[in-house]
Coordinates of C-alpha atoms and ligand atoms in Angstrom, one line a residue:
M1 CA 21.1 10.8 37.0
T2 CA 17.4 10.2 37.3
E3 CA 15.5 10.2 34.1
K4 CA 13.5 13.2 35.2
Y5 CA 16.4 15.5 35.3
R6 CA 18.7 14.0 32.7
D7 CA 17.1 16.1 29.9
F8 CA 18.1 19.3 31.7
L9 CA 21.8 18.5 31.3
S10 CA 21.5 19.5 27.6
W11 CA 19.9 22.9 28.5
V12 CA 22.0 26.0 27.8
I13 CA 20.2 28.8 29.5
Y14 CA 20.9 32.5 28.7
Q15 CA 19.8 34.9 31.4
I16 CA 18.3 38.2 30.2
Y17 CA 18.0 41.4 32.2
P18 CA 15.4 42.8 29.8
R19 CA 15.8 46.4 30.9
S20 CA 19.4 46.4 29.6
F21 CA 19.3 44.0 26.8
Q22 CA 17.8 45.7 23.7
D23 CA 15.5 48.7 23.3
T24 CA 13.3 48.7 20.2
N25 CA 11.0 51.7 20.6
G26 CA 13.6 54.4 21.4
D27 CA 12.7 55.1 25.0
G28 CA 16.1 54.0 26.4
I29 CA 14.7 51.0 28.1
G30 CA 15.1 47.4 26.9
D31 CA 11.9 45.6 26.1
L32 CA 10.4 42.2 25.2
N33 CA 10.5 43.0 21.5
G34 CA 14.2 43.5 21.9
V35 CA 14.5 40.0 23.2
R36 CA 12.4 38.7 20.2
A37 CA 14.8 40.6 17.9
R38 CA 17.8 38.8 19.3
L39 CA 16.4 35.2 19.3
D40 CA 18.2 34.3 16.2
Y41 CA 21.4 35.6 17.7
L42 CA 20.9 33.4 20.8
K43 CA 20.0 30.4 18.8
D44 CA 23.2 30.8 16.7
L45 CA 25.2 31.0 19.9
G46 CA 23.9 27.6 21.0
V47 CA 21.4 28.7 23.6
N48 CA 18.2 26.6 24.0
A49 CA 16.6 28.4 26.9
I50 CA 16.2 31.9 28.2
W51 CA 15.5 33.1 31.7
L52 CA 13.9 36.5 31.8
C53 CA 14.4 38.6 34.9
P54 CA 11.0 39.9 36.2
C55 CA 8.8 41.3 33.4
Y56 CA 5.7 41.9 35.6
K57 CA 3.9 45.1 36.3
S58 CA 6.1 47.0 38.8
P59 CA 7.0 50.4 40.1
N60 CA 10.6 49.4 39.6
D61 CA 12.0 50.3 43.1
D62 CA 14.0 47.0 42.7
N63 CA 13.8 46.8 38.9
G64 CA 10.9 44.4 38.8
Y65 CA 11.6 42.3 41.9
D66 CA 8.8 44.5 43.4
V67 CA 5.8 43.0 41.6
A68 CA 2.6 44.9 41.4
D69 CA 0.7 42.4 39.3
Y70 CA 2.0 38.8 38.6
R71 CA -0.3 38.4 35.6
D72 CA 0.6 41.5 33.6
I73 CA 3.6 43.0 31.9
M74 CA 5.6 46.0 33.0
D75 CA 4.6 49.0 30.9
E76 CA 8.1 49.7 29.7
F77 CA 8.6 46.2 28.5
G78 CA 5.5 45.9 26.3
N79 CA 2.3 44.0 26.8
M80 CA 0.9 40.5 27.1
D81 CA 0.7 40.1 23.3
D82 CA 4.5 40.8 23.1
M83 CA 5.1 38.2 25.8
K84 CA 2.9 35.6 24.0
A85 CA 4.8 36.3 20.8
L86 CA 8.1 36.0 22.6
I87 CA 7.1 32.6 24.0
S88 CA 5.9 31.2 20.7
E89 CA 8.8 32.6 18.7
S90 CA 11.2 31.1 21.2
H91 CA 9.5 27.7 21.0
A92 CA 9.6 27.8 17.2
R93 CA 13.4 28.0 17.6
G94 CA 13.6 25.3 20.2
I95 CA 14.3 27.8 23.0
H96 CA 12.6 27.2 26.3
V97 CA 11.3 30.1 28.3
I98 CA 12.0 30.4 32.0
M99 CA 10.2 33.1 34.1
D100 CA 11.5 34.7 37.3
L101 CA 9.0 33.9 40.0
V102 CA 9.1 36.3 43.0
P103 CA 7.1 34.6 45.8
N104 CA 8.7 36.0 48.9
H105 CA 7.4 39.5 48.6
T106 CA 5.3 41.8 46.4
S107 CA 5.4 45.5 45.8
S108 CA 3.5 47.7 48.2
A109 CA 1.6 48.8 45.1
H110 CA 0.2 45.2 44.7
K111 CA -3.6 45.1 45.4
W112 CA -3.1 42.5 48.1
F113 CA -0.9 44.9 50.1
R114 CA -3.1 47.9 49.4
A115 CA -6.0 46.0 50.9
S116 CA -4.0 44.4 53.7
K117 CA -2.8 47.6 55.1
Q118 CA -6.3 49.1 55.4
S119 CA -7.5 47.1 58.4
R120 CA -7.0 44.1 60.6
D121 CA -10.1 42.3 59.3
N122 CA -10.2 42.3 55.5
P123 CA -9.8 39.4 53.2
Y124 CA -6.1 40.2 52.7
S125 CA -5.3 41.2 56.3
D126 CA -3.2 38.1 56.8
Y127 CA -1.4 38.1 53.5
Y128 CA 1.6 39.8 55.0
Y129 CA 3.3 39.8 58.4
W130 CA 1.8 42.3 60.8
F131 CA 2.8 43.0 64.4
D132 CA 2.0 45.6 67.0
E133 CA 5.7 45.8 67.8
P134 CA 8.7 44.5 65.7
P135 CA 9.1 40.9 66.9
T136 CA 12.8 40.8 65.8
D137 CA 15.6 43.2 65.2
W138 CA 16.2 42.2 61.6
N139 CA 17.8 44.5 59.2
A140 CA 16.6 44.8 55.6
S141 CA 18.9 43.6 52.9
F142 CA 19.1 47.0 51.2
G143 CA 19.7 49.0 54.4
G144 CA 17.7 50.1 57.4
K145 CA 15.4 48.0 59.6
A146 CA 13.2 45.2 58.2
W147 CA 10.0 46.3 60.1
E148 CA 8.2 49.4 59.0
Y149 CA 5.4 51.1 60.8
C150 CA 2.2 51.5 58.8
P151 CA 0.0 54.4 60.0
E152 CA -3.2 53.2 58.4
R153 CA -3.1 49.9 60.2
K154 CA -1.1 51.1 63.2
Q155 CA 1.1 48.0 63.0
Y156 CA 4.5 47.0 61.6
Y157 CA 5.0 44.9 58.5
L158 CA 8.1 43.0 57.4
H159 CA 10.2 43.9 54.4
S160 CA 13.3 41.8 53.9
Y161 CA 14.3 44.1 51.0
C162 CA 13.1 47.7 50.2
V163 CA 10.4 49.4 52.3
S164 CA 8.2 48.9 49.2
Q165 CA 8.7 45.1 49.1
P166 CA 6.5 43.7 51.9
D167 CA 7.1 40.0 52.6
L168 CA 4.2 37.7 52.0
N169 CA 3.0 35.5 54.8
W170 CA 3.4 32.0 53.4
D171 CA 1.9 30.5 56.6
N172 CA -1.4 31.7 55.3
P173 CA -2.8 28.9 53.0
K174 CA -4.5 31.6 50.8
V175 CA -1.1 33.1 49.9
R176 CA 0.1 29.6 48.9
D177 CA -2.9 29.1 46.7
E178 CA -2.4 32.5 45.1
M179 CA 1.2 31.7 44.2
K180 CA 0.2 28.2 42.8
A181 CA -2.3 30.0 40.6
V182 CA 0.3 32.4 39.4
G183 CA 2.6 29.5 38.5
D184 CA -0.2 27.7 36.7
F185 CA -1.2 30.9 34.9
W186 CA 2.3 31.2 33.3
A187 CA 2.6 27.5 32.7
S188 CA -0.7 27.6 30.8
L189 CA 0.9 30.3 28.6
G190 CA 3.6 27.8 27.7
V191 CA 6.3 28.8 30.0
D192 CA 8.8 25.9 30.6
G193 CA 10.2 26.7 34.0
F194 CA 10.9 29.1 36.8
R195 CA 13.8 30.7 38.5
I196 CA 12.5 31.3 42.0
D197 CA 13.7 34.3 43.8
V198 CA 15.0 33.9 47.4
I199 CA 13.2 30.6 47.8
D200 CA 14.8 29.9 51.2
Q201 CA 12.9 32.9 52.7
I202 CA 9.3 31.8 52.1
S203 CA 9.2 30.1 55.5
K204 CA 10.5 32.1 58.4
D205 CA 11.0 31.2 62.0
I206 CA 10.1 34.5 63.7
P207 CA 10.1 33.2 67.3
N208 CA 13.7 32.0 66.9
G209 CA 14.8 35.0 64.9
R210 CA 15.5 33.2 61.6
N211 CA 14.3 34.9 58.4
C212 CA 15.1 31.9 56.1
F213 CA 15.1 28.1 56.2
G214 CA 12.0 28.1 58.4
P215 CA 10.3 24.9 59.6
H216 CA 7.8 24.7 56.7
L217 CA 10.2 25.5 53.8
H218 CA 10.2 22.1 52.2
E219 CA 6.5 21.6 52.8
Y220 CA 5.7 24.8 51.0
I221 CA 8.0 24.2 48.0
H222 CA 6.5 20.7 47.6
E223 CA 3.1 22.2 47.7
L224 CA 4.0 24.7 45.0
F225 CA 6.0 22.4 42.6
G226 CA 5.3 18.9 43.7
R227 CA 2.0 18.8 42.0
E228 CA 1.1 17.0 38.8
E229 CA 0.6 20.3 36.9
A230 CA 4.2 21.4 37.7
A231 CA 5.9 18.1 37.1
H232 CA 7.2 19.0 33.7
L233 CA 8.7 22.4 34.7
F234 CA 12.4 23.2 35.2
T235 CA 12.7 24.9 38.5
V236 CA 15.8 26.5 40.0
G237 CA 15.8 28.2 43.3
E238 CA 17.9 31.1 44.4
C239 CA 19.3 30.2 47.8
W240 CA 22.4 31.7 49.3
A241 CA 24.5 29.7 51.7
S242 CA 22.8 26.3 51.6
T243 CA 24.7 23.4 53.1
G244 CA 25.0 20.1 51.3
E245 CA 22.2 18.7 53.5
E246 CA 19.9 21.6 52.6
Y247 CA 20.9 21.3 48.9
K248 CA 19.9 17.6 49.0
K249 CA 16.5 18.3 50.5
H250 CA 15.7 20.9 47.8
C251 CA 16.9 18.9 44.8
D252 CA 16.6 15.2 45.5
A253 CA 14.4 14.1 42.6
S254 CA 12.4 11.8 44.8
R255 CA 11.2 14.7 47.0
N256 CA 9.5 16.5 44.2
E257 CA 10.6 20.0 45.2
L258 CA 13.0 21.8 42.8
S259 CA 15.0 20.6 39.8
T260 CA 18.1 22.4 41.2
L261 CA 19.3 25.3 43.3
F262 CA 21.9 27.9 42.6
Q263 CA 25.1 27.1 44.5
F264 CA 26.9 30.4 45.0
D265 CA 30.2 29.5 46.9
H266 CA 32.4 30.2 43.9
L267 CA 31.0 33.8 43.6
E268 CA 32.7 34.6 46.9
C269 CA 36.1 34.0 45.4
G270 CA 37.9 37.3 44.9
R271 CA 36.0 39.2 47.5
S272 CA 35.8 39.2 51.3
E273 CA 32.4 40.7 51.3
K274 CA 30.2 42.0 48.5
F275 CA 32.0 45.3 48.1
V276 CA 35.5 44.4 49.2
Q277 CA 38.0 42.9 46.7
T278 CA 40.6 40.3 47.6
A279 CA 43.2 38.6 45.4
P280 CA 41.7 36.7 42.5
S281 CA 42.4 33.0 42.5
L282 CA 41.2 30.5 40.0
A283 CA 42.6 27.8 42.3
A284 CA 40.0 28.7 44.9
V285 CA 37.3 28.6 42.2
R286 CA 38.5 25.1 41.1
D287 CA 38.4 23.8 44.7
V288 CA 34.8 24.9 45.1
L289 CA 33.9 23.3 41.7
V290 CA 35.5 20.0 42.7
K291 CA 33.7 20.0 46.0
W292 CA 30.3 20.4 44.5
Q293 CA 30.8 18.3 41.4
T294 CA 31.8 15.4 43.7
F295 CA 29.0 16.0 46.2
N296 CA 26.3 16.2 43.4
Q297 CA 27.7 13.1 41.7
Q298 CA 27.6 11.1 44.9
N299 CA 24.0 12.3 45.6
D300 CA 22.7 12.3 42.0
L301 CA 21.8 16.0 42.1
L302 CA 21.7 18.5 39.3
Q303 CA 24.1 21.5 39.5
M304 CA 23.9 24.9 37.9
L305 CA 27.1 25.9 36.0
F306 CA 27.3 29.6 36.0
T307 CA 29.7 32.5 36.7
D308 CA 27.5 35.6 36.4
N309 CA 24.1 37.1 37.1
H310 CA 22.3 40.4 37.6
D311 CA 23.3 40.7 41.2
N312 CA 27.1 40.4 40.9
A313 CA 29.9 42.1 39.0
P314 CA 31.3 40.2 36.0
F315 CA 33.3 37.2 37.2
L316 CA 35.9 37.8 34.5
S317 CA 36.8 41.1 36.2
R318 CA 36.9 39.6 39.6
V319 CA 38.9 36.4 39.1
G320 CA 40.4 36.8 35.6
N321 CA 42.6 39.4 33.9
D322 CA 40.1 41.7 32.1
K323 CA 42.9 43.8 30.4
E324 CA 45.9 42.2 28.5
L325 CA 44.7 38.7 28.9
R326 CA 40.9 39.2 28.6
Y327 CA 40.5 36.7 25.8
E328 CA 42.6 34.1 27.5
S329 CA 41.1 34.4 30.9
A330 CA 37.5 34.7 29.7
T331 CA 37.9 31.5 27.6
C332 CA 39.6 29.7 30.4
I333 CA 36.8 30.5 32.8
A334 CA 34.3 29.3 30.2
A335 CA 36.1 26.1 29.7
M336 CA 36.4 25.5 33.5
F337 CA 32.6 25.7 33.9
Y338 CA 31.0 24.5 30.7
T339 CA 32.8 21.2 30.5
L340 CA 31.5 20.2 33.9
K341 CA 28.3 18.2 34.7
G342 CA 25.2 20.3 35.1
V343 CA 22.9 22.9 33.5
A344 CA 24.9 25.5 31.7
L345 CA 23.8 29.1 32.3
L346 CA 25.3 32.3 30.7
Y347 CA 24.5 35.9 31.6
Q348 CA 24.0 38.4 28.9
G349 CA 27.2 39.9 27.6
Q350 CA 29.4 37.2 29.2
E351 CA 29.7 35.6 25.7
F352 CA 31.9 38.4 24.4
G353 CA 33.8 39.1 27.6
T354 CA 31.9 42.0 29.2
V355 CA 34.0 43.5 32.0
S356 CA 33.1 45.7 35.0
P357 CA 32.6 49.3 34.1
R358 CA 33.8 52.3 36.1
Y359 CA 32.1 55.6 37.0
D360 CA 33.3 58.6 38.9
D361 CA 30.1 59.7 40.5
I362 CA 27.3 58.1 42.5
S363 CA 24.8 59.8 40.2
D364 CA 25.9 57.3 37.5
F365 CA 24.5 54.4 39.7
R366 CA 20.9 53.3 39.8
D367 CA 20.7 50.3 42.0
V368 CA 18.9 50.8 45.4
E369 CA 21.4 48.4 47.1
A370 CA 24.4 50.3 45.7
I371 CA 23.1 53.7 46.6
N372 CA 22.3 52.7 50.2
A373 CA 25.7 50.9 50.5
Y374 CA 27.5 54.0 49.2
N375 CA 25.9 56.2 51.8
G376 CA 27.0 53.7 54.4
F377 CA 30.6 53.7 53.1
L378 CA 30.9 57.5 53.0
P379 CA 32.4 57.8 56.5
L380 CA 35.4 56.0 54.9
G381 CA 35.8 58.8 52.5
K382 CA 34.3 59.4 49.0
E383 CA 37.1 57.8 47.2
E384 CA 36.9 54.6 49.1
A385 CA 33.1 54.5 48.9
L386 CA 33.3 54.9 45.1
K387 CA 36.0 52.3 44.8
R388 CA 33.8 49.8 46.7
I389 CA 30.7 50.6 44.6
N390 CA 32.7 50.3 41.4
F391 CA 33.9 46.9 42.5
G392 CA 30.8 45.3 43.9
S393 CA 27.6 47.1 42.8
R394 CA 24.9 45.3 41.0
D395 CA 25.0 48.1 38.4
N396 CA 28.2 46.4 37.2
S397 CA 26.1 43.7 35.5
R398 CA 23.1 45.9 34.6
R399 CA 24.6 48.3 32.1
P400 CA 23.1 48.3 28.6
I401 CA 24.6 45.6 26.5
A402 CA 27.3 47.0 24.1
W403 CA 26.4 45.3 20.9
D404 CA 28.7 47.7 19.1
G405 CA 30.9 50.8 19.7
S406 CA 28.4 53.4 18.7
E407 CA 27.2 56.2 21.0
Y408 CA 24.6 54.0 22.7
G409 CA 26.3 50.8 22.0
G410 CA 23.6 49.6 19.6
F411 CA 21.3 49.1 22.6
S412 CA 19.1 52.1 21.9
T413 CA 18.9 55.2 19.8
V414 CA 18.7 57.5 22.8
A415 CA 20.5 57.9 26.1
P416 CA 19.5 54.8 28.1
W417 CA 18.0 54.6 31.6
T418 CA 21.4 53.9 33.1
P419 CA 24.7 55.3 31.6
V420 CA 26.2 53.3 28.8
H421 CA 28.9 50.8 29.6
S422 CA 32.1 52.9 30.3
E423 CA 34.2 50.3 28.4
K424 CA 32.0 49.9 25.4
D425 CA 34.6 51.2 22.9
R426 CA 37.0 48.5 23.9
V427 CA 34.5 45.7 24.8
N428 CA 31.6 45.2 22.5
L429 CA 30.2 42.3 20.5
D430 CA 31.0 43.8 17.1
A431 CA 34.6 44.4 18.0
D432 CA 34.9 41.0 19.5
I433 CA 33.5 39.2 16.5
H434 CA 35.8 41.1 14.1
G435 CA 38.8 40.9 16.3
E436 CA 41.7 38.6 15.9
K437 CA 40.7 36.5 18.9
S438 CA 36.9 36.3 19.5
I439 CA 35.5 35.3 22.8
H440 CA 32.1 34.9 21.2
A441 CA 33.5 32.5 18.6
F442 CA 35.1 30.5 21.4
Y443 CA 31.8 30.3 23.3
K444 CA 30.0 29.2 20.2
R445 CA 32.5 26.4 19.5
L446 CA 32.6 25.3 23.2
L447 CA 28.8 25.1 23.4
A448 CA 28.7 23.2 20.1
L449 CA 31.3 20.7 21.4
R450 CA 29.3 20.3 24.6
R451 CA 26.1 19.6 22.7
A452 CA 27.8 17.1 20.4
T453 CA 29.8 15.2 23.1
P454 CA 27.8 12.9 25.4
E455 CA 30.8 12.6 27.7
L456 CA 30.6 16.3 28.5
L457 CA 26.8 16.2 29.0
Y458 CA 26.4 12.9 30.9
G459 CA 29.9 11.7 31.8
D460 CA 31.2 11.0 35.3
F461 CA 33.5 13.6 36.7
T462 CA 37.0 12.6 38.1
V463 CA 39.4 15.2 39.2
L464 CA 43.1 14.6 38.3
S465 CA 44.8 17.8 39.6
K466 CA 45.8 18.2 43.2
P467 CA 44.8 21.2 45.3
T468 CA 48.4 22.5 45.1
D469 CA 48.5 22.4 41.3
P470 CA 48.3 25.7 39.4
F471 CA 45.8 24.2 37.0
F472 CA 42.5 22.3 36.9
R473 CA 42.6 18.9 35.3
F474 CA 39.7 16.4 35.2
T475 CA 38.0 13.8 33.0
R476 CA 34.4 13.2 32.0
S477 CA 33.7 9.6 31.1
Y478 CA 30.6 8.0 29.6
E479 CA 30.0 4.6 28.1
G480 CA 33.7 3.7 28.0
K481 CA 34.8 6.9 26.4
T482 CA 36.7 9.7 28.1
V483 CA 37.2 13.4 27.5
E484 CA 39.9 15.2 29.5
V485 CA 40.0 18.9 30.3
L486 CA 43.0 20.9 31.3
C487 CA 42.7 24.6 32.3
N488 CA 45.9 26.3 33.3
F489 CA 45.7 29.3 35.7
E490 CA 47.4 32.7 35.6
T491 CA 51.0 31.6 35.3
A492 CA 52.8 29.3 32.9
S493 CA 53.1 25.7 34.1
D494 CA 53.9 22.3 32.9
P495 CA 51.2 19.8 33.8
G496 CA 53.2 17.0 32.2
V497 CA 50.6 15.8 29.8
S498 CA 51.6 14.5 26.4
F499 CA 49.1 15.0 23.6
A500 CA 50.9 12.7 21.3
E501 CA 48.3 10.0 21.6
Q502 CA 45.3 12.2 22.0
D503 CA 42.9 14.0 20.0
L504 CA 42.7 17.7 20.7
L505 CA 39.1 18.9 20.5
R506 CA 39.5 22.6 21.6
S507 CA 42.1 25.0 22.8
N508 CA 42.3 28.8 23.2
Y509 CA 45.9 29.3 22.0
K510 CA 46.2 28.9 18.2
D511 CA 49.5 26.9 18.1
R512 CA 48.7 24.2 20.6
K513 CA 49.1 21.1 18.5
D514 CA 49.5 17.7 20.0
A515 CA 53.0 17.8 21.6
S516 CA 53.5 18.2 25.3
A517 CA 54.8 21.7 26.1
P518 CA 54.4 24.0 29.0
F519 CA 51.0 25.6 29.3
R520 CA 50.8 29.4 28.9
P521 CA 48.7 31.7 31.2
Y522 CA 45.0 30.7 31.1
E523 CA 45.7 28.2 28.3
I524 CA 43.2 25.4 28.1
A525 CA 42.9 22.1 26.2
I526 CA 40.0 19.7 25.8
Y527 CA 41.0 16.4 24.3
R528 CA 39.7 12.9 23.8
V529 CA 41.7 10.2 25.7
K530 CA 42.4 7.4 23.3
Ligands
GLC1 C1 17.1 38.3 44.6 C2 17.3 38.9 43.3 C3 17.6 40.4 43.5 C4 16.5 41.1 44.2 C5 16.2 40.4 45.5 C6 14.9 40.8 46.1 O1 18.3 38.3 45.3 O2 18.2 38.2 42.5 O3 17.9 41.0 42.2 O4 16.8 42.4 44.4 O5 16.1 39.0 45.4 O6 13.8 40.3 45.3
CA2 CA1 12.0 50.3 25.0

């Protein structure tokens, strides 16, 4: 691994959806001071970086991904002083801060758009895509058509997401300069990196009808992050469906574009499309992981190790057993990912086994994507529509964190902006920590092991299991020493490993000693090969 990226292998990033994390002023909305209040908790867990979903001024049509001012804080979250305090208190604990940069679109309330839509000849007129007639038949991601008529300007503008999220025209050099200045503004406040929203869409190929991976994509990314000022930053791009070749172009250190890219293939396991569930299969997850670990090792690229985010229902509920074997499957999934080579990333609540909630009425959902999708599913009947939304909606991962089992889950003192997690009495941090088997305690020990074991951070990956095996077995070797990992899937199996000669470092079943014995459902073992 190139020197430049090697350091990132020891980062453990915790993704925070501030709106649902911790409310401190009793308005039912999470805030920056809530994040500050939990820094010691995160440090204790073993986290050394936080990624904050957008905190900028926003009308919140897409919960902050519709930015009205890149240099100011959303009213509900606090103010710039709170942000500065959060940055310095994080740094004081050795925690890096990663901001969510949203370069593809702004809110229609942004001053650039408000000016742009006025006329065809103002300083901002070319900041967005304007056409007399829609040049393509693109649909918007959250439903409806992607071109919207604007009566003021008597032209159509492009919005790949909500009507109120107009796409910026990156072919205009002024737009690129603006976004560089935004990045520099946050870097000068001490921010250590960026997660970049839908990076593949900043260059489009309108004549050929492609709304992503346009001809100037890599040139623009390089222009943004290939500069001296940005060289120290950790940058991870959101990019769905990138091929190996595209991945290489984004992340090859010598190209000075991004540190890494999210690779989402494994998130498709257990669903045929976003809202339709299929049979869960950890074997399918394993095969995806083997493919990308091998590819990234061959090409010396950095990989993000993650299972959850704010756009997807909890992975545990989709590919594990979130009922009787919740502890076993949550810890098995954790071991499968966080013993691999890459940058570890956890999503809030994952560390104590948060599951997908369930609601009986669409009025309990908040997400624009879910509500539009529900209306589209209604012809299939209300029951089926609700079933799909309960399975796949982004609200699944955006419910207030259940820190305890009290009325509002310890998140707030009042009813929160979105209904409390329907499973909060069964699944909350307090119950987990005081339970017989604690997922949180397992995460903490696993992250500590990772931190203390150079093989797990830097070691070469070699897969030992075959695609037909009902388990995942691999080694990580570094400077002549080897750690082996064995994660059994949903049924008992006998991988035929004898521990007699080996040193067991971690397991998730209490009585696993060192003898060879069949592995129970979701049982894992991490051991040093002598
Ligand atoms: C990304 C974000 C998602 C947002 C969309 C539009 O996919 O992760 O939450 O709605 O971009 O910005
Ligand atoms: Ca609040």
